[in-house]
Tab-separated table of C-alpha atoms in Angstrom:
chain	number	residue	atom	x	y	z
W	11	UNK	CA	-19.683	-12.359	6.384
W	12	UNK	CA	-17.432	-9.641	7.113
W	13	UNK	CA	-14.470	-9.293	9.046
W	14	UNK	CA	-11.643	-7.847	10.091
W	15	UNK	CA	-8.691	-9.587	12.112
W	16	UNK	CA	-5.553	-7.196	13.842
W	17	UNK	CA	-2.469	-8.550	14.305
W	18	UNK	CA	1.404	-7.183	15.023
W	19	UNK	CA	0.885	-5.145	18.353
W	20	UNK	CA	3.063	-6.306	21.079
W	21	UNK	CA	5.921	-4.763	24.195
W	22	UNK	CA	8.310	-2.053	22.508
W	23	UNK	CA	10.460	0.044	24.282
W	24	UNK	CA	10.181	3.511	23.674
W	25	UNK	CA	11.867	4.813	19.971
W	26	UNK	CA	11.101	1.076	18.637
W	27	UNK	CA	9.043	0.087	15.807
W	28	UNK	CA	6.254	-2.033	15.381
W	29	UNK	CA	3.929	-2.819	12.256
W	30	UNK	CA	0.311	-3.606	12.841
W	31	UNK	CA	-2.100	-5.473	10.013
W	32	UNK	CA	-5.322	-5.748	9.534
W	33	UNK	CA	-6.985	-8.824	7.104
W	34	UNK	CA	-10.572	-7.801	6.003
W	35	UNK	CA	-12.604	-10.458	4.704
W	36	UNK	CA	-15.744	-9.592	3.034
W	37	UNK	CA	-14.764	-6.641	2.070
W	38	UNK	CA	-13.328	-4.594	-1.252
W	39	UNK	CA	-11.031	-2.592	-0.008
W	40	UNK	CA	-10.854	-0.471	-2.974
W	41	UNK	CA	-14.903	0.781	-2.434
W	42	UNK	CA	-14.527	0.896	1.056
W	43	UNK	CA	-12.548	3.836	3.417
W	44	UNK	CA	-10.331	2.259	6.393
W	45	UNK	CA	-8.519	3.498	9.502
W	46	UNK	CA	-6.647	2.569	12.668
W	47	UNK	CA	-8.085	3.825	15.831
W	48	UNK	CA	-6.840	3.534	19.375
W	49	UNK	CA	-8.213	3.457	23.206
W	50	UNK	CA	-5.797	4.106	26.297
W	51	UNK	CA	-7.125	3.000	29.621
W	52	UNK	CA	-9.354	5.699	30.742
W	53	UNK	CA	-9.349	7.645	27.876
W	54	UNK	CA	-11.816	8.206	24.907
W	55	UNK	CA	-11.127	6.202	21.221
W	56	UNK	CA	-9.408	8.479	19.149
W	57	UNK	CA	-8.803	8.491	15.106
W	58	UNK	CA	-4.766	7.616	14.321
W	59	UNK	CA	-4.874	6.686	10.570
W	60	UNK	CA	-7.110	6.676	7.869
W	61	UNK	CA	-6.594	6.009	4.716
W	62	UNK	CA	-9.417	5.958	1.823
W	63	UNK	CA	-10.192	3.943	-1.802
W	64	UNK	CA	-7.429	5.953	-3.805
W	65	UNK	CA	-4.823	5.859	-1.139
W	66	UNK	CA	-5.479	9.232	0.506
W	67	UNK	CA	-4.473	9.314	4.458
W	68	UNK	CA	-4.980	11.682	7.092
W	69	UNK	CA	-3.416	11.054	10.551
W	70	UNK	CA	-3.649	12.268	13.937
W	71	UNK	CA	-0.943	15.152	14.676
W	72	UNK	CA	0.330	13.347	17.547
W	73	UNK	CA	1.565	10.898	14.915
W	74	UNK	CA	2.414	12.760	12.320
W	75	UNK	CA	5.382	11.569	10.695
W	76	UNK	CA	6.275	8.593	12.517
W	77	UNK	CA	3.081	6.650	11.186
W	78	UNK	CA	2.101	5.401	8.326
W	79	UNK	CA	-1.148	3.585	7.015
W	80	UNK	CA	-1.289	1.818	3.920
W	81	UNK	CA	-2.876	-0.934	2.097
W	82	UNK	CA	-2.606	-3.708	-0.088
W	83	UNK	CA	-5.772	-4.088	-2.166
W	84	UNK	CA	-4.808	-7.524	-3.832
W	85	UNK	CA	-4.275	-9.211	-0.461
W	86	UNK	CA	-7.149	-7.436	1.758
W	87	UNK	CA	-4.965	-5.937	4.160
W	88	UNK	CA	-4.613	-2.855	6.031
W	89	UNK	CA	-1.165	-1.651	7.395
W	90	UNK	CA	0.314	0.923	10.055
W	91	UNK	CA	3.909	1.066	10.554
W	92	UNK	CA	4.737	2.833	14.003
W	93	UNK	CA	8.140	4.211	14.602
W	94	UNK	CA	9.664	6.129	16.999
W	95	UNK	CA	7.295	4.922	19.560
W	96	UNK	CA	6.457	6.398	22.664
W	97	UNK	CA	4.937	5.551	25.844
W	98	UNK	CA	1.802	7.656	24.939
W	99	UNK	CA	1.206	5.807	22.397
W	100	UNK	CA	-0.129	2.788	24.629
W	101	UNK	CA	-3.320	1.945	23.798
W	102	UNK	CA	-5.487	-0.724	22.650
W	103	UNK	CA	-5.329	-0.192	18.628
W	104	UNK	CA	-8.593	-1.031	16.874
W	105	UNK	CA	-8.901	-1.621	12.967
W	106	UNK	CA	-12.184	0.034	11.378
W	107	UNK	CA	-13.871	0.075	8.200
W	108	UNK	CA	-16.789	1.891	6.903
W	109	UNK	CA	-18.409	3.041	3.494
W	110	UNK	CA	-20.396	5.459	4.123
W	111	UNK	CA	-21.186	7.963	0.657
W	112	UNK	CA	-19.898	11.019	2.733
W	113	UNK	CA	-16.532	10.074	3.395
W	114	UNK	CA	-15.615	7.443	0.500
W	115	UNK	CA	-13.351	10.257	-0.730
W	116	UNK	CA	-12.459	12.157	2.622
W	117	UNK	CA	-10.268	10.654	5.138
W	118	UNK	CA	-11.605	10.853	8.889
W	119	UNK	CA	-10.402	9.866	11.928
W	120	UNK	CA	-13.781	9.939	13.456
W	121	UNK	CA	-15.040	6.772	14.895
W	122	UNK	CA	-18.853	7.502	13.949
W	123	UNK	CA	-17.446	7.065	10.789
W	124	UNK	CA	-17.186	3.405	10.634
W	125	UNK	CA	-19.261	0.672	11.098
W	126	UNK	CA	-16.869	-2.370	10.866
W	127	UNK	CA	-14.663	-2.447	13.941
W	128	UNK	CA	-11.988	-5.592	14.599
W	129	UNK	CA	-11.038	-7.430	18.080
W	130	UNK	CA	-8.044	-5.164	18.795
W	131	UNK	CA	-4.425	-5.472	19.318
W	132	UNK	CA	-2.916	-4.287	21.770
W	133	UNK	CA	0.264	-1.774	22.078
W	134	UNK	CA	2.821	-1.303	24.897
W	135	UNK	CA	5.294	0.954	25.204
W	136	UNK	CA	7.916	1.480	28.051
């Protein structure tokens, strides 16, 4: 049975930090790609993070620089440390895995790319 559980999003005011995780149970995280996605009210999901089996990441531009995914392999968990938050950057944040051939060693911020999804956590920022 696989999973994957978010946790860390919460109310930030704008220039704050917050650090999201992700446990994945049932998975290998080191034959597997991963990324953080996100959904605003109203608007489509879009690709923040991804990071893939040897460490690779590829983020969206409008985070660039101020987030960063990473992952612990020995304790199943996916990170993303968010700093110098802004309002925009409101959104519902979704943790996704996937393992598909074509994009073990290419890190996407496409959501077709994944097929494991978690509950969401959400982010707020005034």
């Amino acid at each position: 049975h696989v999973q994957l559980v978010e946790s860390g999003g919460g109310s930030v005011q704008a220039g704050g930090s917050l650090r999201l995780s992700c446990e994945a149970s049932g998975y290998t995280l080191d034959r597997i790609y991963m990324g953080w996605l996100r959904q605003a009210p109203g608007k489509q999901r879009e690709g923040v993070a991804s990071i893939v089996s040897d460490g690779r990441t590829k983020y969206a531009e409008s985070v660039e620089g101020r987030f960063t995914i990473s992952k612990d392999n020995a304790k199943n968990t996916l990170y993303l440390q968010m700093n110098s938050l802004k309002p925009d950057d409101t959104a519902m944040y979704f943790c996704a895995a996937g393992s598909t051939g074509y994009f073990l060693g290419r890190p996407t911020l496409n959501s077709g790319a994944y097929s494991g999804w978690g509950q969401g956590t959400q982010v707020t920022v005034s």
